[in-house]
N, CA, C and O atoms as a MOPAC input file, in Angstrom:
PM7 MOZYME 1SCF
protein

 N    -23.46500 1   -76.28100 1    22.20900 1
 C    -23.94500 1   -74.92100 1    22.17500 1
 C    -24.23600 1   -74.40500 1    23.58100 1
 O    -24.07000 1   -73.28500 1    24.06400 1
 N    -24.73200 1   -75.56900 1    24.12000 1
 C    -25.01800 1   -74.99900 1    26.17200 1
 C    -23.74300 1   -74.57700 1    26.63800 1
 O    -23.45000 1   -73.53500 1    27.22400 1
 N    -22.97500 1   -75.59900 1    26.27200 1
 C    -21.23100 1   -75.23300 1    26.99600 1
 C    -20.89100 1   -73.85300 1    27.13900 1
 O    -20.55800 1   -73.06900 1    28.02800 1
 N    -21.20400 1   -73.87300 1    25.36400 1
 C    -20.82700 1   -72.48900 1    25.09300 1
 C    -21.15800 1   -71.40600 1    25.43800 1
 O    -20.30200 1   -70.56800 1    25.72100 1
 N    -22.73000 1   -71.08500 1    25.51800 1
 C    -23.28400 1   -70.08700 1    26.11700 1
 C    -22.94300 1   -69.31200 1    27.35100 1
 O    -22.80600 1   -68.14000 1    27.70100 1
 N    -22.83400 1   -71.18000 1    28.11300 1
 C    -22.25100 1   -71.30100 1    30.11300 1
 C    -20.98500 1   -70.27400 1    29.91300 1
 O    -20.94700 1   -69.09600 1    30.26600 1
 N    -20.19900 1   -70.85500 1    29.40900 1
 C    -18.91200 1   -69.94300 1    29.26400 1
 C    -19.07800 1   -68.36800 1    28.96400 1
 O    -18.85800 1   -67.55700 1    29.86400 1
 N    -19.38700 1   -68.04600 1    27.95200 1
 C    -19.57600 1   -66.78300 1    27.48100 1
 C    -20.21600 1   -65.81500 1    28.59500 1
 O    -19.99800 1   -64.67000 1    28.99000 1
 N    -20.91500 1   -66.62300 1    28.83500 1
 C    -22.15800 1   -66.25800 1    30.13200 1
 C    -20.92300 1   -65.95800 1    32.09300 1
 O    -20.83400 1   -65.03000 1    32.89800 1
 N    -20.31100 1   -67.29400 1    31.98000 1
 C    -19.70300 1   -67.02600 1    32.96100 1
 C    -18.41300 1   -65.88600 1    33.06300 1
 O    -18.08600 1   -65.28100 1    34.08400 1
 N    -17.89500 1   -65.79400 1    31.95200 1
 C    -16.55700 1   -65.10200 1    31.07200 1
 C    -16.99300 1   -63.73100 1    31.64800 1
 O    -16.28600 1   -63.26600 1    32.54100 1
 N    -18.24200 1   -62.92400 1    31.17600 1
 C    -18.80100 1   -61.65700 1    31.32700 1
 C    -19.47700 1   -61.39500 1    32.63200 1
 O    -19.91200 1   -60.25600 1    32.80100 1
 N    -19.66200 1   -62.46200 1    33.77500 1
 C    -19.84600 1   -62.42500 1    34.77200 1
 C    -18.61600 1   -61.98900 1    35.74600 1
 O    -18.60000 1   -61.33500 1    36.78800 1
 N    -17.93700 1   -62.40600 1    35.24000 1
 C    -16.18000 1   -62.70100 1    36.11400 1
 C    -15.74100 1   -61.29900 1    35.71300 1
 O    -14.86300 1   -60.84300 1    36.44600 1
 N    -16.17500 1   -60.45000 1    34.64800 1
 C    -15.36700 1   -59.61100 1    33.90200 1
 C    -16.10100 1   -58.17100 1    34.96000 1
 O    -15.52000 1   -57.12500 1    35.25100 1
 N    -17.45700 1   -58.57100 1    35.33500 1
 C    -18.25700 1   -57.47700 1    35.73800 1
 C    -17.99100 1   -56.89800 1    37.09900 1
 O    -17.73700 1   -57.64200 1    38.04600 1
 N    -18.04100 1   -55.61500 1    37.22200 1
 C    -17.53600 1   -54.84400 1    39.13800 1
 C    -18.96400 1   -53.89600 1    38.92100 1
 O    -19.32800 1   -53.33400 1    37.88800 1
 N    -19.74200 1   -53.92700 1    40.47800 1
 C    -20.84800 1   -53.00800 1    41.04900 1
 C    -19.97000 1   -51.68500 1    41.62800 1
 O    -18.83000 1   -51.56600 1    42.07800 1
 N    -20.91100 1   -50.90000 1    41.42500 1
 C    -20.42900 1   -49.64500 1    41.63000 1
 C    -20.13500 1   -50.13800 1    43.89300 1
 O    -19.18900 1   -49.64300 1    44.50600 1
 N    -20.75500 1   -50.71900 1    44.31100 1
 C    -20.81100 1   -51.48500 1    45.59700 1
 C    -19.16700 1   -52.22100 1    46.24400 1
 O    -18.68000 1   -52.25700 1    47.37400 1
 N    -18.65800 1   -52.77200 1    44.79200 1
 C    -17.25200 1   -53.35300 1    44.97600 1
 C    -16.06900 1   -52.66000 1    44.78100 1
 O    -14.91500 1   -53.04400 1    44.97100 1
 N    -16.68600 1   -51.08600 1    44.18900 1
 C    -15.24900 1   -49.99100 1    44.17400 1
 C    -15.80100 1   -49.22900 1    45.62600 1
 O    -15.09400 1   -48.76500 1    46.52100 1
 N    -16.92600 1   -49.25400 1    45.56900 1
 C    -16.88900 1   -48.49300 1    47.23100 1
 C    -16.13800 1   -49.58900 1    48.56500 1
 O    -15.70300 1   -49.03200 1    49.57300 1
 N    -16.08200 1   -50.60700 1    48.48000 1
 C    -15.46000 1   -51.27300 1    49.58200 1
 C    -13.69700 1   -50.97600 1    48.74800 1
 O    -13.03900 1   -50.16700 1    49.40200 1
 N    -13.27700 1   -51.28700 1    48.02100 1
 C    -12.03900 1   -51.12300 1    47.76500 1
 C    -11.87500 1   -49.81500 1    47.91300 1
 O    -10.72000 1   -49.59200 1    48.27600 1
 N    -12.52100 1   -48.82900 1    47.79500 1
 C    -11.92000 1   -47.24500 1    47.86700 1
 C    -12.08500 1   -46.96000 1    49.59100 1
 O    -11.25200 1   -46.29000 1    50.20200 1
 N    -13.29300 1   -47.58100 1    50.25500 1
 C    -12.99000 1   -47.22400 1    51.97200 1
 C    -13.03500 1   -48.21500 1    52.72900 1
 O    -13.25200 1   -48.08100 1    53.93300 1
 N    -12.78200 1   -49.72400 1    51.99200 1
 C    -12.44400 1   -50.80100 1    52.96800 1
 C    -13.60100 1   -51.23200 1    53.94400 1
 O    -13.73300 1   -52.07700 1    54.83000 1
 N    -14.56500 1   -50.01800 1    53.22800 1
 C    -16.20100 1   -50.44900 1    54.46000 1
 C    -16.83600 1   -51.55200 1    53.79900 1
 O    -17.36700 1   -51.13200 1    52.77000 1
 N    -17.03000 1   -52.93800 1    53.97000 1
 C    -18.32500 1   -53.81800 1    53.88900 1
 C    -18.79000 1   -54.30500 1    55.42600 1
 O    -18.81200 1   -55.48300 1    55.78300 1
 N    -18.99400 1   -53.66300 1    55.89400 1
 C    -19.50400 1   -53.98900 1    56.86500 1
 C    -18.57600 1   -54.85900 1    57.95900 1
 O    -19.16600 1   -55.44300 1    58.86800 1
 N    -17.72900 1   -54.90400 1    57.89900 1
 C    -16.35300 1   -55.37600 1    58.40000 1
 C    -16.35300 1   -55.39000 1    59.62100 1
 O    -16.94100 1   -54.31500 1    59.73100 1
 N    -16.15900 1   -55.76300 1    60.85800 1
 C    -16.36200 1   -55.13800 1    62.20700 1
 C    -14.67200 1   -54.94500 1    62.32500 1
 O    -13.85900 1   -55.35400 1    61.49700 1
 N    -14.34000 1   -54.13900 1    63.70600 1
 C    -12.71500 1   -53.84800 1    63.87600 1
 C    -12.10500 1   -54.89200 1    63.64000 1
 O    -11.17300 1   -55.12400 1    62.87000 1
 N    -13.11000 1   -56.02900 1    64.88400 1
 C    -12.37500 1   -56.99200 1    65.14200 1
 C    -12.33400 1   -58.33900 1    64.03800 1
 O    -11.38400 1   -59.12100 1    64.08800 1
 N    -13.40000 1   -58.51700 1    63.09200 1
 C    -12.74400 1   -59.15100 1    62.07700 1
 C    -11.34900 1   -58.84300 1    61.49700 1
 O    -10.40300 1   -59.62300 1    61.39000 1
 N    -11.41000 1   -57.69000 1    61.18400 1
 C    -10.04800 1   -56.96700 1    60.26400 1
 C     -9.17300 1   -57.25300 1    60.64400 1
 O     -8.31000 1   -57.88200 1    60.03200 1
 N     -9.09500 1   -56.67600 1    62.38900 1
 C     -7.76300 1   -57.47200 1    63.24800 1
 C     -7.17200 1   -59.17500 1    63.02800 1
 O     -6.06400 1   -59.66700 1    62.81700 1
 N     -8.52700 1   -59.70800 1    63.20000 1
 C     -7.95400 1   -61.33600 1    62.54300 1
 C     -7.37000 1   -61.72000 1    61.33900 1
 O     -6.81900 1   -62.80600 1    61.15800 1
 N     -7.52300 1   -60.58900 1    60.29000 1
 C     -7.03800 1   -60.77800 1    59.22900 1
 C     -5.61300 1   -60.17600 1    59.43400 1
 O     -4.87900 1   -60.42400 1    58.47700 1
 N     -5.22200 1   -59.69100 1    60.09900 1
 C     -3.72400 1   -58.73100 1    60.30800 1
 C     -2.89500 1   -60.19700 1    60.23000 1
 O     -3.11700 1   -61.17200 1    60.94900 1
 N     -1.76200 1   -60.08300 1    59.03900 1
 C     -0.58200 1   -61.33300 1    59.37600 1
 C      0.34400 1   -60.74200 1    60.18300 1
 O      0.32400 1   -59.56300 1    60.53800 1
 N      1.12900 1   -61.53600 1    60.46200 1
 C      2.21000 1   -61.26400 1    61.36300 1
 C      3.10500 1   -60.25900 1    60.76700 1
 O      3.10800 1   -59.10300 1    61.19100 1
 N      3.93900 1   -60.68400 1    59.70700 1
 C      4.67700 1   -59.60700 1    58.79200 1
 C      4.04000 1   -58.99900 1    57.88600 1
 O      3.15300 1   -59.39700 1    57.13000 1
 N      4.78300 1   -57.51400 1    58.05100 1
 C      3.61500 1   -56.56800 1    57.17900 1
 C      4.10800 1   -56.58500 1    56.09700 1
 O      5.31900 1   -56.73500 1    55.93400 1
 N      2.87400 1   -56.36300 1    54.69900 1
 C      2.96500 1   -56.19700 1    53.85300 1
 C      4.18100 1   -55.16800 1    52.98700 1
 O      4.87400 1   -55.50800 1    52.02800 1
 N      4.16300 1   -54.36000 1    53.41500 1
 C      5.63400 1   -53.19700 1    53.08600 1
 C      6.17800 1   -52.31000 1    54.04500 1
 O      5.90800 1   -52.64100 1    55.19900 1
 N      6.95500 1   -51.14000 1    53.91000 1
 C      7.17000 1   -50.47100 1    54.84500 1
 C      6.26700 1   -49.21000 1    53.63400 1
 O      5.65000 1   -49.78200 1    52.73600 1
 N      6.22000 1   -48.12200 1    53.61900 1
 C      6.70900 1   -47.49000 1    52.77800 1
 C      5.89200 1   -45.77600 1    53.67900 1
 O      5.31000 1   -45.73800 1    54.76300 1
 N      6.20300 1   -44.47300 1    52.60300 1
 C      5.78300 1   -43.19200 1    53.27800 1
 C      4.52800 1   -42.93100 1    52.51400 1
 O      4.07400 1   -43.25900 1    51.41800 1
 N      4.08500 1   -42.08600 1    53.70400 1
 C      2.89600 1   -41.32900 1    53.64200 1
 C      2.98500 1   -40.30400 1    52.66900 1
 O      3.86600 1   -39.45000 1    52.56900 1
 N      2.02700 1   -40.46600 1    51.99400 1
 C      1.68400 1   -39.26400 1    50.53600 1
 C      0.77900 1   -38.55000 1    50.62500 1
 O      0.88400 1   -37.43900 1    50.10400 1
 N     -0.39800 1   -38.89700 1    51.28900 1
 C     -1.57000 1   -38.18600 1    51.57800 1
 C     -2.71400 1   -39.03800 1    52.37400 1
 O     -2.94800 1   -40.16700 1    51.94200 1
 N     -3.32400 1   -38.64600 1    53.32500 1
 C     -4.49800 1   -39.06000 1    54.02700 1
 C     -5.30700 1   -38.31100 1    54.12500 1
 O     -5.05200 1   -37.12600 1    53.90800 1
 N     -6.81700 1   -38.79700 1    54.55500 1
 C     -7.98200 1   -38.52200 1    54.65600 1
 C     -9.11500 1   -39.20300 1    56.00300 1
 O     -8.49100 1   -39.84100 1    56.85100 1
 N     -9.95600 1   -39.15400 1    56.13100 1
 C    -10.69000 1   -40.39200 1    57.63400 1
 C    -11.00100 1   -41.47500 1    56.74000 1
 O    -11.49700 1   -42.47300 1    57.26300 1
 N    -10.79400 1   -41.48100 1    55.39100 1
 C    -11.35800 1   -42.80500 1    54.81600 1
 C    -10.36400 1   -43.22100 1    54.24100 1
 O    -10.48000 1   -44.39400 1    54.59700 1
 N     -9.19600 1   -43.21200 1    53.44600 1
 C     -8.20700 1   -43.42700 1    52.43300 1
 C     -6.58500 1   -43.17200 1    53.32200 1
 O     -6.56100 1   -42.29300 1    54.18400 1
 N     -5.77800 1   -43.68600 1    53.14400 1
 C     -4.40100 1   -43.41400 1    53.22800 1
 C     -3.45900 1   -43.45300 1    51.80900 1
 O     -3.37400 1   -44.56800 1    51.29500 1
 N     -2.92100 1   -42.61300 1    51.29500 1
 C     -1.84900 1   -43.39600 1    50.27700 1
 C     -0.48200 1   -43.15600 1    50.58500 1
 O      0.08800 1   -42.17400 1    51.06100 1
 N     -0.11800 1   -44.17600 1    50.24000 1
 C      1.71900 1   -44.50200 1    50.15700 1
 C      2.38400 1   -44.57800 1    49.39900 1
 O      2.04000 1   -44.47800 1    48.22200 1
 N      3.01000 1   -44.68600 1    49.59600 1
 C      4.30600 1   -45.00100 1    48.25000 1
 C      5.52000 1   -46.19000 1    49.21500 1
 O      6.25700 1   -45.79400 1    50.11800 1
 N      5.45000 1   -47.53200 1    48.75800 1
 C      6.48800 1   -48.35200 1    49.68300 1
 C      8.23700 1   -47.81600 1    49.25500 1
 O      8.60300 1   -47.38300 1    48.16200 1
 N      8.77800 1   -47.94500 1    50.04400 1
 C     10.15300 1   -47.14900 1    50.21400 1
 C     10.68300 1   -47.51000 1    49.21600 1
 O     11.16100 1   -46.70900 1    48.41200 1
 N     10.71900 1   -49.22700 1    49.00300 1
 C     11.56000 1   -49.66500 1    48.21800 1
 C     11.50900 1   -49.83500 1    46.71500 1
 O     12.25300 1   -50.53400 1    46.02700 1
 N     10.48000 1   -49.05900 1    46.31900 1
 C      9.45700 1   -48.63800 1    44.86300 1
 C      8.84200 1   -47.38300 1    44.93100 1
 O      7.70000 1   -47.02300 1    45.21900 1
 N      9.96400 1   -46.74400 1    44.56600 1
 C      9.14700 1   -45.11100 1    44.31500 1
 C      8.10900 1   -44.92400 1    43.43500 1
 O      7.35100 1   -43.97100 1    43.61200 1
 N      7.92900 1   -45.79000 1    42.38300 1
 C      6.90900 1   -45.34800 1    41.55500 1
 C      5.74300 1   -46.18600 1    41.73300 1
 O      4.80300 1   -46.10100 1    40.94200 1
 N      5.72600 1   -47.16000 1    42.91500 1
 C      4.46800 1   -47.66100 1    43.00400 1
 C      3.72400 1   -46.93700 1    44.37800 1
 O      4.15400 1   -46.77400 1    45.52000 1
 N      2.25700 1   -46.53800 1    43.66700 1
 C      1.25200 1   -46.02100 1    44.56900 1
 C      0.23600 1   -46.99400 1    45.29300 1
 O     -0.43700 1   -47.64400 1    44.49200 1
 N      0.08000 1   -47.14000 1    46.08200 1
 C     -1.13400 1   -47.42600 1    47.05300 1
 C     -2.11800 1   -46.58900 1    47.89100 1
 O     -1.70400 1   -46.10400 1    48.94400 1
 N     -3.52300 1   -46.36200 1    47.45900 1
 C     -4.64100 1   -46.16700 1    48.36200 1
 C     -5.13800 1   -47.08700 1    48.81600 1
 O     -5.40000 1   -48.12200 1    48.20300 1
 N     -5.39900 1   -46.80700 1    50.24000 1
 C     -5.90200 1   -47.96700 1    50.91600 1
 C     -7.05700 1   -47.63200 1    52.07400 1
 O     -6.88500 1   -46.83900 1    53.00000 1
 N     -8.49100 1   -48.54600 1    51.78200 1
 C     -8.78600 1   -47.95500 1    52.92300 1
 C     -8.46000 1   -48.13500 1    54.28700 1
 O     -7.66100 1   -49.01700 1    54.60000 1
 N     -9.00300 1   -47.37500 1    55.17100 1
 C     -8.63000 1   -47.09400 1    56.46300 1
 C     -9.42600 1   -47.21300 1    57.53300 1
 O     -9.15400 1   -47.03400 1    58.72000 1
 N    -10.87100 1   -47.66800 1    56.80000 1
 C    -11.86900 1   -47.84700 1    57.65000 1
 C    -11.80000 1   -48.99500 1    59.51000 1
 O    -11.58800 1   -50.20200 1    59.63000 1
 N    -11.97500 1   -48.32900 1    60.20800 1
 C    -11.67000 1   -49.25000 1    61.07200 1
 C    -10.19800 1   -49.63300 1    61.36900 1
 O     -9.85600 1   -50.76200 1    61.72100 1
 N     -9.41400 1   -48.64800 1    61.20400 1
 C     -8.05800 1   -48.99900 1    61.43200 1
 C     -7.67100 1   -48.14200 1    62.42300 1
 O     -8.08100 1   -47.01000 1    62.16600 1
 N     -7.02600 1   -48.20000 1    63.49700 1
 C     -6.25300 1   -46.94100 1    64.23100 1
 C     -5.30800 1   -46.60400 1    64.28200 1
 O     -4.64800 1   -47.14500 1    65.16900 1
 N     -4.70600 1   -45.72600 1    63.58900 1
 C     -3.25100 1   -45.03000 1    63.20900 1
 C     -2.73400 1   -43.44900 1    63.32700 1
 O     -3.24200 1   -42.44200 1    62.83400 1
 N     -2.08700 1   -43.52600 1    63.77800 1
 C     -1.58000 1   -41.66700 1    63.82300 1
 C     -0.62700 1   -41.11900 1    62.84500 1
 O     -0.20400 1   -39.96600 1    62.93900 1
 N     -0.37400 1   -41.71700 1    62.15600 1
 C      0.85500 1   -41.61000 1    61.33800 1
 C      0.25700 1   -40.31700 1    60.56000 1
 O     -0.94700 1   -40.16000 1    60.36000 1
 N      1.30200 1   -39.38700 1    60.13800 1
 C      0.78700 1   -38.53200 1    59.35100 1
 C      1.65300 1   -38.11800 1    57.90800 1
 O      2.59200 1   -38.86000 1    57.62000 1
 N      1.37600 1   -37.03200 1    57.06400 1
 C      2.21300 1   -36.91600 1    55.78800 1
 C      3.43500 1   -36.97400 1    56.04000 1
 O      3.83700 1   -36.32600 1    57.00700 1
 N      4.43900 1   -37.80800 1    55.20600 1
 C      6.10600 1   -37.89500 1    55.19600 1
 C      6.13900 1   -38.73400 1    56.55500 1
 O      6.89100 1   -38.13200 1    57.32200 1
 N      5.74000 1   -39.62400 1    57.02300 1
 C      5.95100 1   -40.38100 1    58.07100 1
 C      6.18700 1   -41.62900 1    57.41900 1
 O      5.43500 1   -41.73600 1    56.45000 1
 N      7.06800 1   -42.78500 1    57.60000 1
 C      7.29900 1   -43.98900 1    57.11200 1
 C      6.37300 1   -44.88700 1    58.39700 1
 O      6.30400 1   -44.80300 1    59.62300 1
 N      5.81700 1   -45.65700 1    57.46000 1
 C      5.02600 1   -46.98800 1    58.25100 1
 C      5.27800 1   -48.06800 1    57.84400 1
 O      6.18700 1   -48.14000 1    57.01700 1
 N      4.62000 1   -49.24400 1    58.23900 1
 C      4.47800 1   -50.50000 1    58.10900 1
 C      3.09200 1   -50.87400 1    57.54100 1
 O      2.29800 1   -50.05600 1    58.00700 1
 N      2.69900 1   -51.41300 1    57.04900 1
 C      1.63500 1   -51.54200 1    56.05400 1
 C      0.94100 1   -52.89900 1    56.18600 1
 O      1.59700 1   -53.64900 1    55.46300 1
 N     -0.17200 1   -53.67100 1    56.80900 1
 C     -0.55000 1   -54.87000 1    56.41500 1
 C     -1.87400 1   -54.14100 1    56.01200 1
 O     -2.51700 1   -53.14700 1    56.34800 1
 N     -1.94000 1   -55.19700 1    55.08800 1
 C     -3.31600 1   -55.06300 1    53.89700 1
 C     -4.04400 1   -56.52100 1    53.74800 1
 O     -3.72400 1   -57.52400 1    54.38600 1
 N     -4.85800 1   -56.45200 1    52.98900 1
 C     -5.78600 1   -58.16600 1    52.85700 1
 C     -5.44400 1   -58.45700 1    51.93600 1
 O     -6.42900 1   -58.97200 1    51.40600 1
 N     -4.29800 1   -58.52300 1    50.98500 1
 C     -3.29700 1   -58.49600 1    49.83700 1
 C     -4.25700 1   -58.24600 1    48.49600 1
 O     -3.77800 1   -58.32900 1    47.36500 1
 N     -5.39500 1   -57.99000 1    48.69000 1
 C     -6.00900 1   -57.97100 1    47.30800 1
 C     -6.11500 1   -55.87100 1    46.80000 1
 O     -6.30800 1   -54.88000 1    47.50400 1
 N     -5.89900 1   -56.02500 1    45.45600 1
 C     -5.72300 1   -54.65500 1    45.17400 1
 C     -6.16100 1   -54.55100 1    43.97700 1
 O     -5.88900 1   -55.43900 1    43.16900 1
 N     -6.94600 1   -53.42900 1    43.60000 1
 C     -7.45700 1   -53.52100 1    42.68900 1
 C     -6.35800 1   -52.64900 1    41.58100 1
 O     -5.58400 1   -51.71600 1    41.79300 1
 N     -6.71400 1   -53.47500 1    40.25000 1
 C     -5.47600 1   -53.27400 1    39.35900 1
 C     -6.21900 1   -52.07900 1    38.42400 1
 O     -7.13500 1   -52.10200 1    37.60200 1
 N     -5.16400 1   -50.79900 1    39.09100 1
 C     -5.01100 1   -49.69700 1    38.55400 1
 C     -4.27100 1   -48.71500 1    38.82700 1
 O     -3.39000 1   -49.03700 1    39.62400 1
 N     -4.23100 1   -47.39300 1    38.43900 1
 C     -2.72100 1   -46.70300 1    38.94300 1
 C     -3.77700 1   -45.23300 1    39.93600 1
 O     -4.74700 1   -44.64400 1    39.45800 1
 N     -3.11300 1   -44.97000 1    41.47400 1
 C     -2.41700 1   -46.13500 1    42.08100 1
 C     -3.43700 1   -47.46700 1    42.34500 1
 O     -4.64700 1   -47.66200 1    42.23800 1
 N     -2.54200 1   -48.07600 1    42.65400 1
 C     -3.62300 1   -49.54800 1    43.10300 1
 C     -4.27500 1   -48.82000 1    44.45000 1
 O     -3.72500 1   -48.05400 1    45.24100 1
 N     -5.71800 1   -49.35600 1    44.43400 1
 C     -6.56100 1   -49.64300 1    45.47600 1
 C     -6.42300 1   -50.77300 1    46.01600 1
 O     -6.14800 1   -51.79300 1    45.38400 1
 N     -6.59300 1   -50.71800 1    47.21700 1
 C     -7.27700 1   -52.07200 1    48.66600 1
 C     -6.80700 1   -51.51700 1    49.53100 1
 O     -6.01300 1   -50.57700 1    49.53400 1
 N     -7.33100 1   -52.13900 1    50.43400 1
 C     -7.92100 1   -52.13600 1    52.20100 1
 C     -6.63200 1   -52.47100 1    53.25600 1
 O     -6.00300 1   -53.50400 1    53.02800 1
 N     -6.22000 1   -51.61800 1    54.41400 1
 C     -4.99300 1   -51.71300 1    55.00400 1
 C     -6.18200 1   -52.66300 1    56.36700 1
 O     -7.40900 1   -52.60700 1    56.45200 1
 N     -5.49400 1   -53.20300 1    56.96700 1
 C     -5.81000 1   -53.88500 1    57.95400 1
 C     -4.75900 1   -53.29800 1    59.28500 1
 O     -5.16600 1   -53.68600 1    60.38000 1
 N     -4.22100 1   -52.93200 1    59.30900 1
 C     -3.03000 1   -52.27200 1    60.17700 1
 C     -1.96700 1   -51.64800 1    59.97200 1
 O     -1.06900 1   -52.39700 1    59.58900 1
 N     -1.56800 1   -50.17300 1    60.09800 1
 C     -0.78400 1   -49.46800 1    60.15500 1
 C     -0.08100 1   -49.32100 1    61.57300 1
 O     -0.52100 1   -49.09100 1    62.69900 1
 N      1.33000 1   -49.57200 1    61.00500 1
 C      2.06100 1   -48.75800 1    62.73500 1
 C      3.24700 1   -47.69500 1    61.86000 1
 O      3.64100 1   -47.74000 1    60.69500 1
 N      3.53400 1   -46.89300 1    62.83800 1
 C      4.57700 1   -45.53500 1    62.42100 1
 C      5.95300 1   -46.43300 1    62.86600 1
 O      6.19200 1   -46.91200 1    63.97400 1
 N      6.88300 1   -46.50900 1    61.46900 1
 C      7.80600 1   -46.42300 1    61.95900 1
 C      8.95200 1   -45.34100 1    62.22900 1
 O      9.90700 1   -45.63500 1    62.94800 1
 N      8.82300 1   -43.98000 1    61.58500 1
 C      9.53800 1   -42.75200 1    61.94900 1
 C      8.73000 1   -42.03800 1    61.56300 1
 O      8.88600 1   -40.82000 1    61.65400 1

């Protein structure tokens, strides 16, 4: 019966999000400094894809090679010039939160046209 509880107990723990964990996925702010983020940048970026709309906190895309998939991402602490209808390069911290478009956090943008 303990097992059971543990489980049930842990099941609805795992299942639960703070209003705290959509604010870092919607602006990538937990307290992050630049230069952590930078360490997280991999070498090859996550996609290429174009600019759909930006904001000082959010970017979204659409990757080239999937028109119908959306990405917002935050932007916090990132430095980029890229603007609407511009194609970029995209690294992110690969985690995204599952919904339409997906949310997570860009770690580095560069313009490629």
């Amino acid at each position: 019966m303990l097992v059971t509880t543990m489980l049930v107990t842990t099941l609805i723990l795992i299942g639960c999000e703070t209003e705290g964990d959509r604010e870092v996925m919607t602006t990538g702010d937990a307290g992050i400094s630049n230069e952590s983020v930078q360490q997280k940048v991999h070498e090859e970026p996550n996609f290429e894809a174009m600019v759909l709309d930006k904001n000082e906190l959010t970017i979204t895309v659409s990757p080239t090679k999937s028109t119908e998939q959306q990405y917002i991402l935050g932007t916090t602490g990132v430095d980029y010039s890229a603007q609407v209808g511009d194609v970029v390069r995209v690294w992110t911290t690969g985690q995204y939160e599952d919904s339409y478009p997906s949310r997570g956090v860009a770690t580095k943008i560069d313009q490629v046209k």
